[in-house]
Amino acid sequence: MNQLEGTIDRIDSKGNLSVVDIQVGGSILTTIVIETPETVSYLRKDLSINVLFKETEVMLAIEKPGRWSVTNQLACTVEKIENGELLSKISLSYEGHPLQCLLLTRVVRDMGLMSGQAVWAMVETTEIMLQA
Amino acid sequence: MITFDLQKNLGDFELNVRFELGEGDFLTLHGPSGAGKTSILRMMAGLLKPGHGFIEVGNECWYDSAKSIWKKPQERSVGMVFQDYALFPTMTVRENLAFALPKKGDHRILDELTEIMELGGLEHRKPSQLSGGQQQRVALARALAKKPQLLLLDEPLAALDQGMRLRVQDYLLDVHRRYGLTTLLVSHDMGEVFRLSNRVLTLEKGRILRQGSPSEVFTHKNLSGKFQFTGHVVHLKQEDTIQIVSVLIDNHVIKVVATPEEVRGFAVGDKVIVASKAFNPMIRKID
């Protein structure tokens, strides 16, 4: 599980749902949770929180995506690639923090991914969990 | 409303619990062996006298140390089921049930319980001619024959295999709702706790450690993922660059894909939490 520490920047709640913006380094990550500031103590502006997302849910792009529905975009550097027969593990660095991503080996080959390369890592809003 | 405040020296420790139960509550007492769970059940039943405190059930007082009130087991409206079925071996199923009926009791309740617990056809058998699950259904029916205000269950399903345990849990849930019972259960089985109870007390050395709904007490409240289960690792296998972890949750084995780093140090038998967001699983109606 990828884990980054951030600070809650904004919370928009309606009913039992909240859209939460978290400042993580120089980027904002957004998630949606079935909690509100009334139901849990960790949903407070300026509170420090861990952002969790699975390695299998990370998408990579070589150029910065333009008008994409996935707004969670982190500028990363490829540190290491471990090729399996079907799946490859890509170790990334986001502002010095390690992240991992699992991609099909054939996709890694087709994209021409190499260590040292600059990439954009993306995560869907619905794939991010919060941990206080 | 049932309120109890029980204090007693139990040798190794001092039992000290105070709790309020609403009508229709299904409360599980959870905690390590020797935490005082069975003692609480025995005190509620009138089988063990507390040192101090009181027990109030509705407007009735069953125990009050200050007023020297102590009602005997037969004066309390309780039904009890234990792990050992404790049926009368020489009596048939029907005779076992009838024995529990109050003197002027209505025999129709026995017919109703026989139907709900699906004991029809077994009525003339002796306990030794029944399976463990059947015996426990008889014990449960017997406990309900006098329509108790409080049902006390001490690991009633611990001796049953998983399939039978789930079926008896269904019966339990059915009668709990149907008769509007208030139930106190001692159980170590996490699946059972989640399936049956709406409230949990975690005890340690006679004191309440945590209380709340099962998900409040047992799930990781600080984790936002709503698709959360606890289970035990049954298998770990490296496949290509990933690990596939099989986890037994209740009686289902599920698989989780993990990175080798994530599961380093994991071993078969380890207790784990499996979490995902509520946005991810698909749901579909089945017949």
Coordinates of N, CA and C in Angstrom, one line a residue, chain B residues 45-238:
Chain B
A45 N -28.0 -14.7 35.9 CA -28.9 -15.9 36.0 C -29.3 -16.2 37.4
G46 N -28.6 -15.6 38.4 CA -28.8 -15.9 39.8 C -28.1 -17.1 40.3
L47 N -27.0 -17.5 39.6 CA -26.2 -18.7 40.0 C -25.0 -18.3 40.8
L48 N -24.6 -17.0 40.7 CA -23.5 -16.6 41.4 C -23.8 -15.2 42.0
K49 N -23.6 -15.1 43.3 CA -24.0 -13.8 44.0 C -22.8 -12.8 43.9
P50 N -23.1 -11.6 43.4 CA -22.1 -10.6 43.4 C -21.7 -10.1 44.8
G51 N -20.6 -9.4 45.0 CA -20.3 -8.8 46.3 C -21.1 -7.6 46.5
H52 N -21.2 -6.7 45.5 CA -21.9 -5.5 45.6 C -22.6 -5.2 44.3
G53 N -23.5 -4.3 44.4 CA -24.1 -3.8 43.1 C -25.6 -4.0 43.1
F54 N -26.1 -4.0 41.8 CA -27.6 -4.2 41.6 C -27.8 -4.7 40.2
I55 N -29.0 -5.4 40.0 CA -29.5 -5.8 38.7 C -30.9 -5.3 38.6
E56 N -31.2 -4.5 37.6 CA -32.6 -4.1 37.4 C -33.0 -4.5 36.0
V57 N -34.2 -5.2 36.0 CA -34.7 -5.6 34.7 C -36.1 -5.0 34.6
G58 N -36.2 -4.1 33.7 CA -37.5 -3.3 33.6 C -37.7 -2.6 34.9
N59 N -38.9 -2.9 35.5 CA -39.2 -2.3 36.8 C -38.9 -3.2 38.0
E60 N -38.3 -4.4 37.6 CA -38.0 -5.4 38.7 C -36.6 -5.3 39.1
C61 N -36.5 -5.5 40.4 CA -35.1 -5.6 41.0 C -34.8 -7.1 41.2
W62 N -33.7 -7.5 40.6 CA -33.3 -8.9 40.8 C -32.2 -9.0 41.9
Y63 N -31.5 -8.0 42.0 CA -30.4 -8.0 43.0 C -30.2 -6.5 43.4
D64 N -30.0 -6.3 44.7 CA -29.6 -5.1 45.2 C -28.9 -5.3 46.6
S65 N -27.6 -5.1 46.6 CA -26.8 -5.4 47.8 C -27.2 -4.5 48.9
A66 N -27.5 -3.2 48.6 CA -27.9 -2.3 49.6 C -29.2 -2.6 50.3
K67 N -30.1 -3.3 49.5 CA -31.4 -3.6 50.1 C -31.5 -5.1 50.4
S68 N -30.4 -5.8 50.3 CA -30.4 -7.3 50.5 C -31.4 -8.0 49.7
I69 N -31.6 -7.6 48.4 CA -32.5 -8.3 47.5 C -31.6 -9.3 46.7
W70 N -32.0 -10.5 46.6 CA -31.4 -11.5 45.7 C -32.4 -12.5 45.3
K71 N -32.8 -12.4 44.0 CA -33.8 -13.3 43.5 C -33.2 -14.6 43.1
K72 N -33.8 -15.7 43.3 CA -33.3 -17.0 42.9 C -33.5 -17.2 41.4
P73 N -32.7 -18.1 40.9 CA -32.8 -18.3 39.4 C -34.2 -18.5 38.9
Q74 N -35.0 -19.3 39.6 CA -36.3 -19.6 39.2 C -37.3 -18.4 39.3
E75 N -36.8 -17.4 40.0 CA -37.7 -16.2 40.2 C -37.3 -15.2 39.1
R76 N -36.3 -15.5 38.3 CA -35.9 -14.5 37.2 C -36.4 -15.0 35.9
S77 N -36.8 -14.1 35.0 CA -37.2 -14.4 33.7 C -36.0 -14.5 32.8
V78 N -35.2 -15.6 32.9 CA -34.1 -15.8 32.1 C -34.1 -17.2 31.4
G79 N -33.5 -17.2 30.2 CA -33.3 -18.5 29.5 C -31.8 -18.6 29.3
M80 N -31.3 -19.8 29.5 CA -29.8 -20.0 29.4 C -29.5 -21.1 28.4
V81 N -28.4 -20.9 27.6 CA -27.9 -22.0 26.8 C -26.4 -22.0 26.9
F82 N -25.8 -23.1 27.2 CA -24.4 -23.2 27.4 C -23.8 -24.1 26.2
Q83 N -22.4 -24.2 26.3 CA -21.8 -25.0 25.2 C -22.2 -26.4 25.3
D84 N -22.2 -27.0 26.5 CA -22.7 -28.4 26.6 C -24.2 -28.2 26.8
Y85 N -24.9 -29.0 26.0 CA -26.4 -28.7 25.8 C -27.2 -28.9 27.0
A86 N -26.7 -29.7 28.0 CA -27.4 -29.9 29.3 C -28.9 -30.3 29.1
L87 N -29.2 -31.1 28.1 CA -30.5 -31.6 28.0 C -30.7 -32.8 28.9
F88 N -31.9 -33.1 29.3 CA -32.1 -34.3 30.2 C -32.0 -35.5 29.3
P89 N -31.0 -36.4 29.5 CA -30.8 -37.5 28.5 C -31.9 -38.5 28.4
T90 N -32.7 -38.7 29.6 CA -33.7 -39.7 29.5 C -35.0 -39.2 29.0
M91 N -35.1 -37.9 28.7 CA -36.4 -37.3 28.2 C -36.3 -37.1 26.7
T92 N -37.4 -37.2 26.1 CA -37.5 -36.9 24.6 C -37.3 -35.4 24.4
V93 N -37.2 -35.0 23.2 CA -37.1 -33.6 22.8 C -38.3 -32.9 23.4
R94 N -39.5 -33.4 23.1 CA -40.7 -32.8 23.6 C -40.8 -32.6 25.1
E95 N -40.4 -33.7 25.8 CA -40.4 -33.7 27.2 C -39.4 -32.7 27.8
N96 N -38.3 -32.6 27.1 CA -37.3 -31.6 27.5 C -37.8 -30.2 27.4
L97 N -38.6 -29.9 26.3 CA -39.2 -28.6 26.1 C -40.3 -28.4 27.1
A98 N -41.1 -29.4 27.3 CA -42.3 -29.2 28.2 C -41.8 -29.0 29.7
F99 N -40.7 -29.6 30.0 CA -40.2 -29.4 31.4 C -39.9 -28.0 31.7
A100 N -39.5 -27.2 30.6 CA -39.1 -25.8 30.9 C -40.3 -24.9 30.9
L101 N -41.5 -25.4 30.5 CA -42.7 -24.6 30.5 C -43.2 -24.3 31.9
P102 N -43.6 -23.1 32.2 CA -44.1 -22.8 33.5 C -45.4 -23.7 33.7
K103 N -45.8 -23.9 35.0 CA -46.9 -24.8 35.3 C -48.2 -24.5 34.5
K104 N -48.5 -23.3 34.4 CA -49.8 -23.0 33.7 C -49.4 -22.5 32.3
G105 N -48.3 -22.9 31.8 CA -47.8 -22.4 30.5 C -48.6 -22.9 29.4
D106 N -48.6 -22.1 28.3 CA -49.4 -22.5 27.1 C -48.5 -23.4 26.2
H107 N -49.1 -24.6 26.0 CA -48.3 -25.6 25.2 C -48.1 -25.2 23.7
R108 N -48.9 -24.1 23.3 CA -48.8 -23.7 21.9 C -47.4 -23.1 21.6
I109 N -46.8 -22.5 22.6 CA -45.4 -22.0 22.4 C -44.5 -23.1 22.0
L110 N -44.7 -24.3 22.6 CA -43.8 -25.4 22.3 C -44.0 -25.8 20.8
D111 N -45.2 -25.8 20.3 CA -45.5 -26.1 18.9 C -44.8 -25.1 18.0
E112 N -44.9 -23.8 18.5 CA -44.4 -22.7 17.7 C -42.8 -22.8 17.6
L113 N -42.2 -23.1 18.8 CA -40.8 -23.2 18.9 C -40.3 -24.4 18.0
T114 N -41.1 -25.5 18.1 CA -40.7 -26.7 17.4 C -40.7 -26.4 15.9
E115 N -41.6 -25.5 15.5 CA -41.7 -25.2 14.1 C -40.5 -24.2 13.7
I116 N -40.3 -23.2 14.5 CA -39.3 -22.2 14.2 C -37.9 -22.9 14.1
M117 N -37.7 -23.7 15.1 CA -36.3 -24.3 15.2 C -36.3 -25.6 14.4
E118 N -37.3 -25.9 13.6 CA -37.4 -27.0 12.7 C -37.0 -28.3 13.4
L119 N -37.7 -28.6 14.5 CA -37.5 -29.8 15.3 C -38.6 -30.8 15.1
G120 N -39.6 -30.5 14.2 CA -40.6 -31.4 13.8 C -40.0 -32.7 13.3
G121 N -40.6 -33.8 13.8 CA -40.0 -35.1 13.4 C -38.9 -35.6 14.3
L122 N -38.4 -34.7 15.2 CA -37.4 -35.1 16.1 C -38.0 -35.2 17.6
E123 N -39.2 -34.8 17.7 CA -39.8 -34.6 19.0 C -39.8 -35.8 19.9
H124 N -39.8 -37.0 19.3 CA -39.9 -38.2 20.2 C -38.5 -38.8 20.3
R125 N -37.5 -38.1 19.8 CA -36.1 -38.7 20.0 C -35.5 -38.3 21.3
K126 N -34.6 -39.1 21.7 CA -33.8 -38.7 22.9 C -32.6 -37.9 22.5
P127 N -32.0 -37.1 23.3 CA -30.9 -36.2 23.0 C -29.7 -37.0 22.3
S128 N -29.5 -38.2 22.8 CA -28.3 -39.0 22.2 C -28.6 -39.4 20.8
Q129 N -29.8 -39.3 20.3 CA -30.1 -39.6 18.9 C -30.1 -38.4 18.0
L130 N -29.6 -37.2 18.6 CA -29.5 -36.0 17.8 C -28.1 -35.6 17.5
S131 N -27.9 -34.8 16.4 CA -26.6 -34.2 16.1 C -26.4 -33.0 17.1
G132 N -25.1 -32.6 17.1 CA -24.8 -31.4 18.0 C -25.7 -30.2 17.7
G133 N -25.8 -29.9 16.4 CA -26.6 -28.8 16.0 C -28.1 -28.9 16.4
Q134 N -28.6 -30.1 16.3 CA -30.0 -30.4 16.7 C -30.2 -30.2 18.2
Q135 N -29.2 -30.8 18.9 CA -29.3 -30.7 20.4 C -29.2 -29.2 20.8
Q136 N -28.4 -28.4 20.1 CA -28.3 -27.0 20.5 C -29.6 -26.2 20.2
R137 N -30.3 -26.7 19.1 CA -31.5 -26.0 18.8 C -32.6 -26.4 19.8
V138 N -32.5 -27.6 20.3 CA -33.5 -28.0 21.4 C -33.2 -27.2 22.6
A139 N -31.9 -27.1 23.0 CA -31.5 -26.3 24.1 C -32.0 -24.9 24.0
L140 N -31.9 -24.3 22.8 CA -32.3 -22.9 22.6 C -33.9 -22.8 22.7
A141 N -34.5 -23.8 22.1 CA -36.0 -23.8 22.2 C -36.4 -23.9 23.6
R142 N -35.7 -24.8 24.4 CA -36.1 -24.9 25.8 C -35.9 -23.7 26.6
A143 N -34.8 -22.9 26.3 CA -34.5 -21.7 27.0 C -35.6 -20.6 26.7
L144 N -36.2 -20.8 25.5 CA -37.2 -19.7 25.1 C -38.6 -20.1 25.5
A145 N -38.8 -21.3 26.0 CA -40.2 -21.8 26.3 C -40.9 -20.9 27.3
K146 N -40.2 -20.4 28.2 CA -40.9 -19.6 29.2 C -40.8 -18.1 28.8
K147 N -40.5 -17.8 27.6 CA -40.5 -16.4 27.0 C -39.7 -15.5 28.0
P148 N -38.4 -15.8 28.1 CA -37.6 -15.0 29.1 C -37.4 -13.5 28.7
Q149 N -37.3 -12.7 29.7 CA -37.0 -11.3 29.4 C -35.5 -11.2 28.9
L150 N -34.7 -12.1 29.4 CA -33.3 -12.0 29.1 C -32.8 -13.4 28.7
L151 N -32.1 -13.5 27.6 CA -31.5 -14.8 27.1 C -30.0 -14.7 27.3
L152 N -29.5 -15.7 28.0 CA -28.0 -15.8 28.3 C -27.4 -16.9 27.6
L153 N -26.4 -16.6 26.8 CA -25.8 -17.6 25.9 C -24.3 -17.6 26.2
D154 N -23.8 -18.8 26.7 CA -22.3 -18.9 27.0 C -21.7 -19.8 25.9
E155 N -21.1 -19.2 24.9 CA -20.4 -19.9 23.8 C -21.3 -21.1 23.4
P156 N -22.6 -20.8 23.0 CA -23.5 -21.9 22.8 C -23.1 -22.7 21.5
L157 N -22.4 -22.1 20.6 CA -22.1 -22.7 19.3 C -20.7 -23.2 19.1
A158 N -19.9 -23.1 20.2 CA -18.5 -23.3 20.1 C -18.1 -24.8 19.7
A159 N -19.0 -25.7 20.1 CA -18.8 -27.1 19.8 C -19.2 -27.5 18.4
L160 N -19.9 -26.6 17.7 CA -20.4 -27.0 16.4 C -19.4 -26.7 15.3
D161 N -19.6 -27.4 14.2 CA -18.7 -27.1 13.0 C -19.2 -25.8 12.4
Q162 N -18.4 -25.3 11.5 CA -18.7 -23.9 10.9 C -20.1 -23.9 10.2
G163 N -20.4 -24.9 9.4 CA -21.6 -24.8 8.7 C -22.8 -24.9 9.6
M164 N -22.8 -25.8 10.6 CA -23.9 -25.9 11.6 C -24.0 -24.6 12.4
R165 N -22.8 -24.0 12.7 CA -22.8 -22.8 13.5 C -23.5 -21.7 12.8
L166 N -23.3 -21.6 11.5 CA -24.0 -20.5 10.8 C -25.5 -20.7 10.8
R167 N -25.9 -22.0 10.6 CA -27.3 -22.3 10.6 C -27.9 -22.0 11.9
V168 N -27.3 -22.4 13.0 CA -27.9 -22.1 14.3 C -27.9 -20.6 14.6
Q169 N -26.9 -19.9 14.1 CA -26.9 -18.4 14.2 C -28.1 -17.8 13.5
D170 N -28.5 -18.4 12.4 CA -29.7 -17.9 11.7 C -31.0 -18.1 12.6
Y171 N -31.1 -19.3 13.2 CA -32.2 -19.6 14.2 C -32.2 -18.5 15.3
L172 N -31.0 -18.3 15.8 CA -30.8 -17.4 16.9 C -31.3 -16.0 16.6
L173 N -30.9 -15.5 15.4 CA -31.3 -14.2 14.9 C -32.8 -14.1 14.7
D174 N -33.3 -15.2 14.2 CA -34.8 -15.2 13.9 C -35.5 -15.1 15.2
V175 N -35.2 -15.9 16.3 CA -36.0 -15.9 17.5 C -35.7 -14.6 18.3
H176 N -34.5 -14.1 18.2 CA -34.2 -12.8 18.9 C -35.1 -11.7 18.4
R177 N -35.3 -11.7 17.0 CA -36.1 -10.6 16.5 C -37.6 -10.9 16.7
R178 N -38.0 -12.2 16.5 CA -39.4 -12.6 16.6 C -39.9 -12.3 18.0
Y179 N -39.2 -12.7 19.0 CA -39.6 -12.6 20.4 C -39.2 -11.3 21.1
G180 N -38.5 -10.4 20.3 CA -38.0 -9.1 20.9 C -37.2 -9.4 22.1
L181 N -36.3 -10.3 22.0 CA -35.5 -10.7 23.2 C -34.4 -9.7 23.5
T182 N -33.9 -9.7 24.7 CA -32.7 -9.0 25.0 C -31.7 -10.1 25.3
T183 N -30.6 -10.1 24.6 CA -29.7 -11.3 24.7 C -28.3 -10.9 25.1
L184 N -27.7 -11.7 26.0 CA -26.3 -11.5 26.4 C -25.5 -12.8 26.0
L185 N -24.5 -12.6 25.1 CA -23.8 -13.7 24.6 C -22.3 -13.6 24.9
V186 N -21.7 -14.8 25.3 CA -20.3 -14.8 25.5 C -19.8 -15.5 24.2
S187 N -18.9 -14.9 23.5 CA -18.3 -15.5 22.3 C -16.9 -15.0 22.0
H188 N -16.1 -15.9 21.4 CA -14.8 -15.6 21.0 C -14.7 -15.5 19.4
D189 N -15.8 -15.9 18.8 CA -15.8 -16.0 17.4 C -16.2 -14.7 16.8
M190 N -15.2 -14.0 16.1 CA -15.4 -12.7 15.6 C -16.6 -12.6 14.6
G191 N -16.7 -13.7 13.7 CA -17.8 -13.7 12.7 C -19.1 -13.7 13.4
E192 N -19.2 -14.5 14.5 CA -20.4 -14.6 15.3 C -20.8 -13.2 15.9
V193 N -19.8 -12.6 16.5 CA -20.0 -11.3 17.1 C -20.6 -10.3 16.1
F194 N -20.0 -10.2 14.9 CA -20.5 -9.3 13.9 C -21.8 -9.6 13.4
R195 N -22.1 -10.9 13.3 CA -23.3 -11.4 12.7 C -24.5 -11.2 13.6
L196 N -24.3 -11.5 14.9 CA -25.4 -11.5 15.9 C -25.6 -10.2 16.7
S197 N -24.5 -9.6 17.1 CA -24.7 -8.6 18.1 C -24.8 -7.2 17.6
N198 N -25.5 -6.3 18.3 CA -25.4 -4.9 17.9 C -24.6 -4.1 18.9
R199 N -24.2 -4.8 20.0 CA -23.3 -4.1 20.9 C -22.3 -5.1 21.5
V200 N -21.1 -4.6 21.8 CA -20.0 -5.4 22.3 C -19.4 -4.8 23.5
L201 N -19.1 -5.6 24.5 CA -18.3 -5.2 25.7 C -17.0 -6.0 25.6
T202 N -15.9 -5.3 25.6 CA -14.6 -6.1 25.7 C -14.1 -6.0 27.1
L203 N -13.9 -7.2 27.7 CA -13.5 -7.2 29.1 C -12.1 -7.7 29.3
E204 N -11.4 -7.2 30.3 CA -10.1 -7.7 30.6 C -10.0 -7.6 32.1
K205 N -9.7 -8.7 32.7 CA -9.5 -8.8 34.2 C -10.7 -8.1 34.9
G206 N -11.9 -8.4 34.5 CA -13.1 -7.9 35.2 C -13.5 -6.4 34.9
R207 N -12.7 -5.8 34.0 CA -13.1 -4.4 33.7 C -13.4 -4.2 32.2
I208 N -14.3 -3.2 32.0 CA -14.7 -2.9 30.6 C -13.5 -2.2 29.9
L209 N -13.0 -2.8 28.8 CA -11.9 -2.2 28.1 C -12.5 -1.2 27.0
R210 N -13.4 -1.8 26.2 CA -14.0 -1.0 25.1 C -15.5 -1.4 25.1
Q211 N -16.3 -0.5 24.5 CA -17.7 -0.8 24.3 C -18.2 0.0 23.1
G212 N -19.2 -0.6 22.4 CA -19.8 0.1 21.3 C -20.3 -1.0 20.3
S213 N -20.6 -0.6 19.1 CA -21.1 -1.5 18.1 C -19.9 -2.4 17.7
P214 N -20.1 -3.6 17.1 CA -19.0 -4.4 16.7 C -18.0 -3.7 15.8
S215 N -18.5 -2.9 14.9 CA -17.6 -2.2 14.0 C -16.8 -1.1 14.7
E216 N -17.5 -0.5 15.7 CA -16.7 0.5 16.5 C -15.6 -0.1 17.3
V217 N -15.9 -1.3 17.9 CA -15.0 -1.9 18.8 C -13.9 -2.6 18.0
F218 N -14.2 -3.3 16.9 CA -13.3 -4.1 16.2 C -12.7 -3.6 14.9
T219 N -13.4 -2.7 14.2 CA -12.7 -2.3 13.0 C -11.9 -1.1 13.2
H220 N -11.0 -0.8 12.3 CA -10.1 0.3 12.5 C -10.8 1.6 12.1
K221 N -11.3 2.3 13.1 CA -12.1 3.5 12.9 C -11.2 4.6 12.3
N222 N -9.9 4.5 12.5 CA -9.1 5.6 11.9 C -8.8 5.4 10.4
L223 N -9.3 4.3 9.9 CA -9.1 4.0 8.4 C -10.4 4.2 7.7
S224 N -10.4 5.0 6.6 CA -11.7 5.4 6.0 C -12.3 4.3 5.2
G225 N -11.6 3.3 4.8 CA -12.1 2.2 4.0 C -13.3 1.6 4.6
K226 N -14.4 1.5 3.9 CA -15.7 1.0 4.5 C -15.9 -0.5 4.2
F227 N -15.1 -1.1 3.3 CA -15.2 -2.5 3.0 C -14.2 -3.2 3.8
Q228 N -14.5 -3.4 5.1 CA -13.4 -3.9 6.0 C -13.8 -5.2 6.7
F229 N -12.9 -6.1 6.7 CA -13.1 -7.4 7.4 C -11.9 -7.7 8.2
T230 N -12.1 -8.5 9.2 CA -10.9 -9.1 9.9 C -10.9 -10.6 9.6
G231 N -9.8 -11.2 9.4 CA -9.7 -12.6 9.1 C -8.3 -13.2 9.4
H232 N -8.1 -14.4 9.0 CA -6.8 -15.1 9.3 C -6.2 -15.5 8.0
V233 N -4.9 -15.3 7.9 CA -4.1 -15.7 6.7 C -4.1 -17.2 6.6
V234 N -4.5 -17.8 5.5 CA -4.5 -19.2 5.3 C -3.5 -19.7 4.3
H235 N -3.0 -18.7 3.5 CA -2.0 -19.1 2.4 C -1.4 -17.8 1.9
L236 N -0.1 -18.0 1.5 CA 0.7 -16.9 0.9 C 1.4 -17.4 -0.3
K237 N 1.3 -16.8 -1.4 CA 2.0 -17.3 -2.5 C 2.6 -16.2 -3.4
Q238 N 3.9 -16.3 -3.7 CA 4.5 -15.3 -4.6 C 4.1 -15.7 -6.1

